[in-house]
């Protein structure tokens, strides 16, 4: 008996629920065909990410970020460039009935028009959002915006602009935004931010902090935050265009992926990260191989294929857990097959890790019962017998080793 796993692709051009049926042709001598078909359904979603980009200052960073987004076929970008008052080049800001996966606010309007300020605040409160600081932002307006929307708080008056280097915060090494190509950050291009005292409230992830001439500070250059139904990010520096225009190829690649990761994570639903682990059935006979399948998706909704997933299996007759490591088959899928087990009820726990970080834990139960006559194989299976003897604390010997039985006993 063997287990065969088949993968296939299905293309659905419209959103919705699709029902499918899989049927296996019977083979000669098969006792029962009742388990030869399976019905299942899948949910197809629109992969396009709708982004509203509001820019309130003409700056090279605006063009650099838009260029990255425009090259991504999965993004629908709706741009608004502010002129004055409540006027934008591409027309007024969309009304509250419009839906967006993400709103990007680049800078803040220099205006006393409360209607425009309130509309921007409403968008940030309603949708996932990213705020990029701009050089000419009004400090008092900016501080008020921070306190209201980013869960950061800035102290002091008229902060001084200073040149820093980006420094990934190892405390949040498993954050999806930090899944970047390798680079020597100590030699990376300079960016411009501020020397200031900033309070980071509970729940905020400061994924990048400032490196000032080899001294790493706590200034959050990029921070993220998630609440019950919304995600937000804050970028507290300028100089993205310098990375893309003046940097080396690897530096341009890193900044491009950093912006893409930040947009992907922030535009994803709060509950988009999943780790699923299950056996291919709930009950087995004592001669059946046991197949585990797992799928791992990070908080950005992206498949993770380079994690380590370990499964521990226990039951009342096993003193120590048996540990199995799953194999990645790509696109976030993992499998492992274990030899048949003696009759009994088993519990399992799967732990998914990336580096030192645990990113998911799943538990379950399955049972092994009486032998199914359909699956009888009269040929001796040494692998099964060896497994049974090991689990029961015994020794497996073949007929050729029978003469040494007394010595073994």
Short mmCIF file of C-alpha atoms in Angstrom, two decimals, residues 38-360:
data_model
loop_
_atom_site.label_atom_id
_atom_site.label_comp_id
_atom_site.label_asym_id
_atom_site.label_seq_id
_atom_site.Cartn_x
_atom_site.Cartn_y
_atom_site.Cartn_z
CA UNK A 38 -14.71 13.68 -1.90
CA UNK A 39 -16.67 16.94 -2.16
CA UNK A 40 -15.12 20.24 -1.12
CA UNK A 41 -15.41 23.98 -1.74
CA UNK A 42 -12.99 26.89 -2.03
CA UNK A 43 -13.45 30.64 -1.66
CA UNK A 44 -11.99 32.76 -4.48
CA UNK A 45 -11.14 36.36 -3.60
CA UNK A 46 -10.12 39.32 -5.75
CA UNK A 47 -6.34 39.62 -5.49
CA UNK A 48 -6.28 43.31 -6.42
CA UNK A 49 -5.33 45.63 -3.56
CA UNK A 50 -7.11 48.99 -3.75
CA UNK A 51 -4.91 51.86 -2.52
CA UNK A 52 -5.77 55.54 -2.17
CA UNK A 53 -2.58 57.66 -2.17
CA UNK A 54 -2.92 61.22 -0.80
CA UNK A 55 0.23 63.33 -1.21
CA UNK A 56 0.34 66.79 0.35
CA UNK A 57 3.83 67.80 -0.76
CA UNK A 58 5.79 67.52 -4.00
CA UNK A 59 8.81 65.49 -2.97
CA UNK A 60 11.01 62.87 -4.72
CA UNK A 61 9.92 60.23 -2.19
CA UNK A 62 6.32 60.52 -3.43
CA UNK A 63 7.33 59.68 -6.98
CA UNK A 64 9.64 56.88 -5.81
CA UNK A 65 6.94 55.15 -3.76
CA UNK A 66 4.30 55.55 -6.47
CA UNK A 67 6.71 54.07 -9.02
CA UNK A 68 7.08 50.93 -6.86
CA UNK A 69 3.32 50.59 -6.47
CA UNK A 70 2.56 51.21 -10.15
CA UNK A 71 4.82 48.35 -11.20
CA UNK A 72 2.84 45.89 -9.07
CA UNK A 73 0.08 44.33 -11.18
CA UNK A 74 -1.89 43.33 -8.08
CA UNK A 75 -2.36 46.95 -6.96
CA UNK A 76 -5.03 49.40 -8.11
CA UNK A 77 -3.65 52.85 -7.30
CA UNK A 78 -5.94 55.87 -6.94
CA UNK A 79 -3.83 59.05 -6.64
CA UNK A 80 -4.65 62.48 -5.26
CA UNK A 81 -2.05 65.30 -5.31
CA UNK A 82 -3.01 68.27 -3.16
CA UNK A 83 -2.94 71.79 -4.60
CA UNK A 84 -4.50 74.14 -2.07
CA UNK A 85 -7.59 74.40 0.08
CA UNK A 86 -9.75 71.38 -0.75
CA UNK A 87 -8.43 71.00 -4.29
CA UNK A 88 -6.50 68.05 -5.74
CA UNK A 89 -5.10 67.58 -9.25
CA UNK A 90 -7.06 64.39 -9.89
CA UNK A 91 -10.28 65.62 -8.30
CA UNK A 92 -11.73 65.58 -4.80
CA UNK A 93 -11.08 62.87 -2.23
CA UNK A 94 -13.43 59.90 -2.71
CA UNK A 95 -16.49 59.92 -0.49
CA UNK A 96 -17.13 57.69 2.54
CA UNK A 97 -19.00 55.15 0.40
CA UNK A 98 -15.79 54.19 -1.45
CA UNK A 99 -13.85 51.16 -0.19
CA UNK A 100 -10.07 50.92 0.03
CA UNK A 101 -7.78 48.20 1.27
CA UNK A 102 -5.25 50.87 2.21
CA UNK A 103 -4.97 54.64 2.48
CA UNK A 104 -1.49 56.19 2.21
CA UNK A 105 -1.11 59.71 3.56
CA UNK A 106 2.14 61.39 2.54
CA UNK A 107 2.59 64.59 4.54
CA UNK A 108 -0.20 66.73 5.95
CA UNK A 109 -2.10 69.65 4.42
CA UNK A 110 -0.89 73.10 5.46
CA UNK A 111 -4.34 74.59 5.82
CA UNK A 112 -6.85 75.75 8.37
CA UNK A 113 -9.62 74.06 6.40
CA UNK A 114 -11.17 71.74 8.96
CA UNK A 115 -13.24 70.00 6.29
CA UNK A 116 -10.13 68.65 4.57
CA UNK A 117 -8.39 67.72 7.85
CA UNK A 118 -11.50 65.96 9.10
CA UNK A 119 -11.84 64.04 5.83
CA UNK A 120 -8.23 62.82 6.08
CA UNK A 121 -8.80 61.81 9.71
CA UNK A 122 -11.97 59.93 8.74
CA UNK A 123 -10.10 57.96 6.07
CA UNK A 124 -7.32 56.99 8.47
CA UNK A 125 -9.87 55.93 11.10
CA UNK A 126 -11.89 53.93 8.58
CA UNK A 127 -9.23 52.04 6.60
CA UNK A 128 -5.81 50.46 6.98
CA UNK A 129 -3.30 53.27 6.61
CA UNK A 130 0.36 54.23 6.19
CA UNK A 131 1.65 57.68 7.03
CA UNK A 132 4.88 58.96 5.45
CA UNK A 133 6.39 62.10 6.93
CA UNK A 134 7.42 64.88 4.55
CA UNK A 135 10.08 67.63 5.12
CA UNK A 136 7.67 70.57 5.26
CA UNK A 137 5.08 69.05 7.57
CA UNK A 138 3.76 71.41 10.24
CA UNK A 139 5.14 70.16 13.56
CA UNK A 140 2.09 70.89 15.72
CA UNK A 141 -0.28 69.36 13.17
CA UNK A 142 2.03 66.38 12.91
CA UNK A 143 2.19 65.84 16.66
CA UNK A 144 -1.61 65.96 16.89
CA UNK A 145 -1.87 63.47 14.02
CA UNK A 146 0.59 61.10 15.71
CA UNK A 147 -1.28 61.16 18.98
CA UNK A 148 -4.61 60.47 17.28
CA UNK A 149 -3.71 57.82 14.73
CA UNK A 150 -0.33 56.16 15.18
CA UNK A 151 -0.14 55.37 18.92
CA UNK A 152 3.07 57.39 19.07
CA UNK A 153 3.61 60.56 21.06
CA UNK A 154 6.25 63.19 20.33
CA UNK A 155 7.61 65.54 23.01
CA UNK A 156 9.47 68.82 22.77
CA UNK A 157 9.33 71.66 20.27
CA UNK A 158 10.88 72.15 16.84
CA UNK A 159 12.85 68.89 16.55
CA UNK A 160 16.16 69.05 14.68
CA UNK A 161 16.55 67.14 11.41
CA UNK A 162 19.44 64.69 11.37
CA UNK A 163 20.90 62.01 9.13
CA UNK A 164 20.58 58.38 10.26
CA UNK A 165 20.84 54.87 8.92
CA UNK A 166 18.01 52.38 9.12
CA UNK A 167 18.56 49.65 11.69
CA UNK A 168 16.25 46.58 11.81
CA UNK A 169 14.99 45.98 15.34
CA UNK A 170 15.95 42.40 16.24
CA UNK A 171 13.12 42.35 18.80
CA UNK A 172 10.72 42.07 15.85
CA UNK A 173 12.86 39.90 13.57
CA UNK A 174 9.89 37.67 12.69
CA UNK A 175 7.74 40.58 11.46
CA UNK A 176 6.73 39.98 7.80
CA UNK A 177 7.93 43.46 6.78
CA UNK A 178 11.49 42.45 7.73
CA UNK A 179 11.57 39.55 5.26
CA UNK A 180 14.21 41.29 3.16
CA UNK A 181 17.32 40.34 1.15
CA UNK A 182 20.58 40.45 3.15
CA UNK A 183 22.37 43.78 3.34
CA UNK A 184 25.00 45.49 5.50
CA UNK A 185 22.77 48.07 7.19
CA UNK A 186 25.79 49.82 8.73
CA UNK A 187 26.87 50.79 5.18
CA UNK A 188 23.42 51.59 3.83
CA UNK A 189 22.48 55.04 2.43
CA UNK A 190 21.61 57.79 4.89
CA UNK A 191 18.04 58.87 5.48
CA UNK A 192 16.75 62.05 7.16
CA UNK A 193 14.69 62.12 10.34
CA UNK A 194 14.54 64.09 13.58
CA UNK A 195 16.29 64.14 16.94
CA UNK A 196 13.33 63.96 19.26
CA UNK A 197 11.83 62.19 22.24
CA UNK A 198 9.07 59.88 21.12
CA UNK A 199 6.89 57.66 23.27
CA UNK A 200 5.98 54.30 21.78
CA UNK A 201 2.77 53.06 23.31
CA UNK A 202 1.97 49.46 24.14
CA UNK A 203 1.27 47.28 21.12
CA UNK A 204 3.41 49.28 18.68
CA UNK A 205 6.15 47.36 16.84
CA UNK A 206 9.19 49.57 16.15
CA UNK A 207 10.53 47.37 13.37
CA UNK A 208 13.21 49.88 12.31
CA UNK A 209 15.05 52.23 14.66
CA UNK A 210 17.70 54.88 14.05
CA UNK A 211 21.43 54.22 13.83
CA UNK A 212 23.36 57.43 14.43
CA UNK A 213 27.06 56.94 13.66
CA UNK A 214 27.09 53.44 15.10
CA UNK A 215 24.87 54.26 18.07
CA UNK A 216 21.45 52.63 17.86
CA UNK A 217 18.69 54.76 19.36
CA UNK A 218 15.07 54.00 20.19
CA UNK A 219 13.67 56.48 17.63
CA UNK A 220 11.07 54.45 15.65
CA UNK A 221 11.83 55.11 11.99
CA UNK A 222 9.22 52.56 10.89
CA UNK A 223 6.53 51.35 13.28
CA UNK A 224 3.42 49.23 12.84
CA UNK A 225 0.29 48.75 14.87
CA UNK A 226 -2.80 46.53 14.65
CA UNK A 227 -6.11 46.78 16.45
CA UNK A 228 -9.25 44.68 16.19
CA UNK A 229 -10.11 45.47 12.56
CA UNK A 230 -7.44 47.81 11.25
CA UNK A 231 -3.69 48.07 10.67
CA UNK A 232 -1.51 51.15 10.50
CA UNK A 233 2.13 51.98 9.85
CA UNK A 234 4.22 55.09 10.34
CA UNK A 235 7.37 56.00 8.37
CA UNK A 236 9.34 58.65 10.24
CA UNK A 237 12.02 59.54 7.68
CA UNK A 238 12.63 60.84 4.19
CA UNK A 239 15.22 59.72 1.67
CA UNK A 240 13.55 56.72 0.04
CA UNK A 241 14.30 58.19 -3.39
CA UNK A 242 18.01 58.38 -2.50
CA UNK A 243 18.06 54.63 -1.89
CA UNK A 244 16.36 53.95 -5.22
CA UNK A 245 18.26 56.43 -7.38
CA UNK A 246 21.73 56.56 -5.85
CA UNK A 247 22.16 53.22 -4.13
CA UNK A 248 23.67 49.94 -5.29
CA UNK A 249 21.53 47.29 -6.96
CA UNK A 250 21.13 45.36 -3.71
CA UNK A 251 20.15 48.54 -1.84
CA UNK A 252 17.53 49.38 -4.43
CA UNK A 253 16.17 45.85 -4.19
CA UNK A 254 15.98 46.04 -0.39
CA UNK A 255 14.13 49.37 -0.37
CA UNK A 256 11.73 48.20 -3.07
CA UNK A 257 10.88 45.04 -1.12
CA UNK A 258 10.65 47.02 2.12
CA UNK A 259 7.97 49.30 0.63
CA UNK A 260 6.17 46.33 -0.94
CA UNK A 261 6.24 44.36 2.34
CA UNK A 262 4.99 47.36 4.30
CA UNK A 263 2.10 47.89 1.87
CA UNK A 264 1.24 44.18 1.80
CA UNK A 265 1.23 43.82 5.59
CA UNK A 266 -0.72 47.00 6.27
CA UNK A 267 -3.36 46.34 3.59
CA UNK A 268 -4.02 42.78 4.80
CA UNK A 269 -6.84 41.93 7.22
CA UNK A 270 -5.79 41.70 10.86
CA UNK A 271 -6.58 37.98 10.97
CA UNK A 272 -4.83 37.08 7.71
CA UNK A 273 -2.04 35.03 9.31
CA UNK A 274 -2.82 31.33 9.64
CA UNK A 275 -1.13 28.09 10.59
CA UNK A 276 -3.22 25.00 9.90
CA UNK A 277 -2.18 21.43 10.69
CA UNK A 278 -4.27 18.28 10.38
CA UNK A 279 -4.12 14.60 9.57
CA UNK A 280 -5.64 13.38 6.32
CA UNK A 281 -8.26 11.47 8.34
CA UNK A 282 -9.35 11.11 11.95
CA UNK A 283 -9.26 7.33 12.26
CA UNK A 284 -6.64 4.84 11.05
CA UNK A 285 -6.16 1.12 11.14
CA UNK A 286 -3.01 -0.39 12.58
CA UNK A 287 -1.52 -0.92 9.14
CA UNK A 288 -2.17 2.56 7.71
CA UNK A 289 0.45 5.24 7.16
CA UNK A 290 -0.50 8.56 8.80
CA UNK A 291 -0.25 11.68 6.66
CA UNK A 292 0.05 15.20 8.13
CA UNK A 293 -0.61 18.31 6.02
CA UNK A 294 0.14 21.88 7.10
CA UNK A 295 -0.17 25.34 5.60
CA UNK A 296 1.60 28.45 6.87
CA UNK A 297 0.67 32.02 5.92
CA UNK A 298 2.16 35.08 7.58
CA UNK A 299 0.37 38.22 8.77
CA UNK A 300 0.67 39.73 5.30
CA UNK A 301 -1.28 36.87 3.76
CA UNK A 302 1.90 35.56 2.08
CA UNK A 303 2.82 31.88 1.99
CA UNK A 304 5.80 30.92 4.17
CA UNK A 305 7.86 28.01 2.83
CA UNK A 306 11.10 28.31 4.83
CA UNK A 307 9.81 27.63 8.35
CA UNK A 308 10.50 24.58 10.49
CA UNK A 309 7.42 22.70 11.61
CA UNK A 310 7.89 19.98 14.24
CA UNK A 311 5.11 17.60 15.28
CA UNK A 312 5.16 15.78 18.63
CA UNK A 313 2.89 12.74 19.06
CA UNK A 314 1.94 11.20 22.41
CA UNK A 315 -0.49 8.75 23.93
CA UNK A 316 -0.88 7.07 27.31
CA UNK A 317 1.46 4.17 26.43
CA UNK A 318 4.33 6.34 25.15
CA UNK A 319 6.65 7.73 27.82
CA UNK A 320 8.37 10.28 25.58
CA UNK A 321 6.92 12.25 22.68
CA UNK A 322 7.85 11.17 19.17
CA UNK A 323 9.06 14.17 17.16
CA UNK A 324 8.68 14.47 13.39
CA UNK A 325 9.86 17.38 11.20
CA UNK A 326 7.65 18.28 8.25
CA UNK A 327 9.01 18.81 4.74
CA UNK A 328 8.19 21.95 2.76
CA UNK A 329 6.64 21.37 -0.64
CA UNK A 330 6.51 25.07 -1.56
CA UNK A 331 3.82 27.79 -1.55
CA UNK A 332 3.46 27.50 2.21
CA UNK A 333 2.55 23.79 2.21
CA UNK A 334 4.22 21.14 4.38
CA UNK A 335 3.77 17.37 4.62
CA UNK A 336 5.10 14.39 6.52
CA UNK A 337 4.13 10.73 6.59
CA UNK A 338 4.74 8.50 9.61
CA UNK A 339 4.70 4.74 9.87
CA UNK A 340 1.60 2.95 11.26
CA UNK A 341 1.09 3.10 15.02
CA UNK A 342 -0.36 0.60 17.49
CA UNK A 343 -4.05 0.89 18.36
CA UNK A 344 -4.86 3.77 20.65
CA UNK A 345 -5.80 7.45 20.84
CA UNK A 346 -3.05 9.92 20.01
CA UNK A 347 -2.65 13.64 20.51
CA UNK A 348 -0.33 15.80 18.45
CA UNK A 349 1.07 19.31 18.70
CA UNK A 350 2.68 21.16 15.81
CA UNK A 351 4.99 24.14 16.33
CA UNK A 352 6.00 26.39 13.43
CA UNK A 353 9.25 28.35 13.86
CA UNK A 354 11.31 30.81 11.86
CA UNK A 355 14.70 31.22 13.45
CA UNK A 356 14.17 31.64 17.19
CA UNK A 357 10.58 32.86 16.86
CA UNK A 358 7.50 30.67 17.25
CA UNK A 359 4.92 31.80 14.69
CA UNK A 360 2.18 29.23 15.22
#
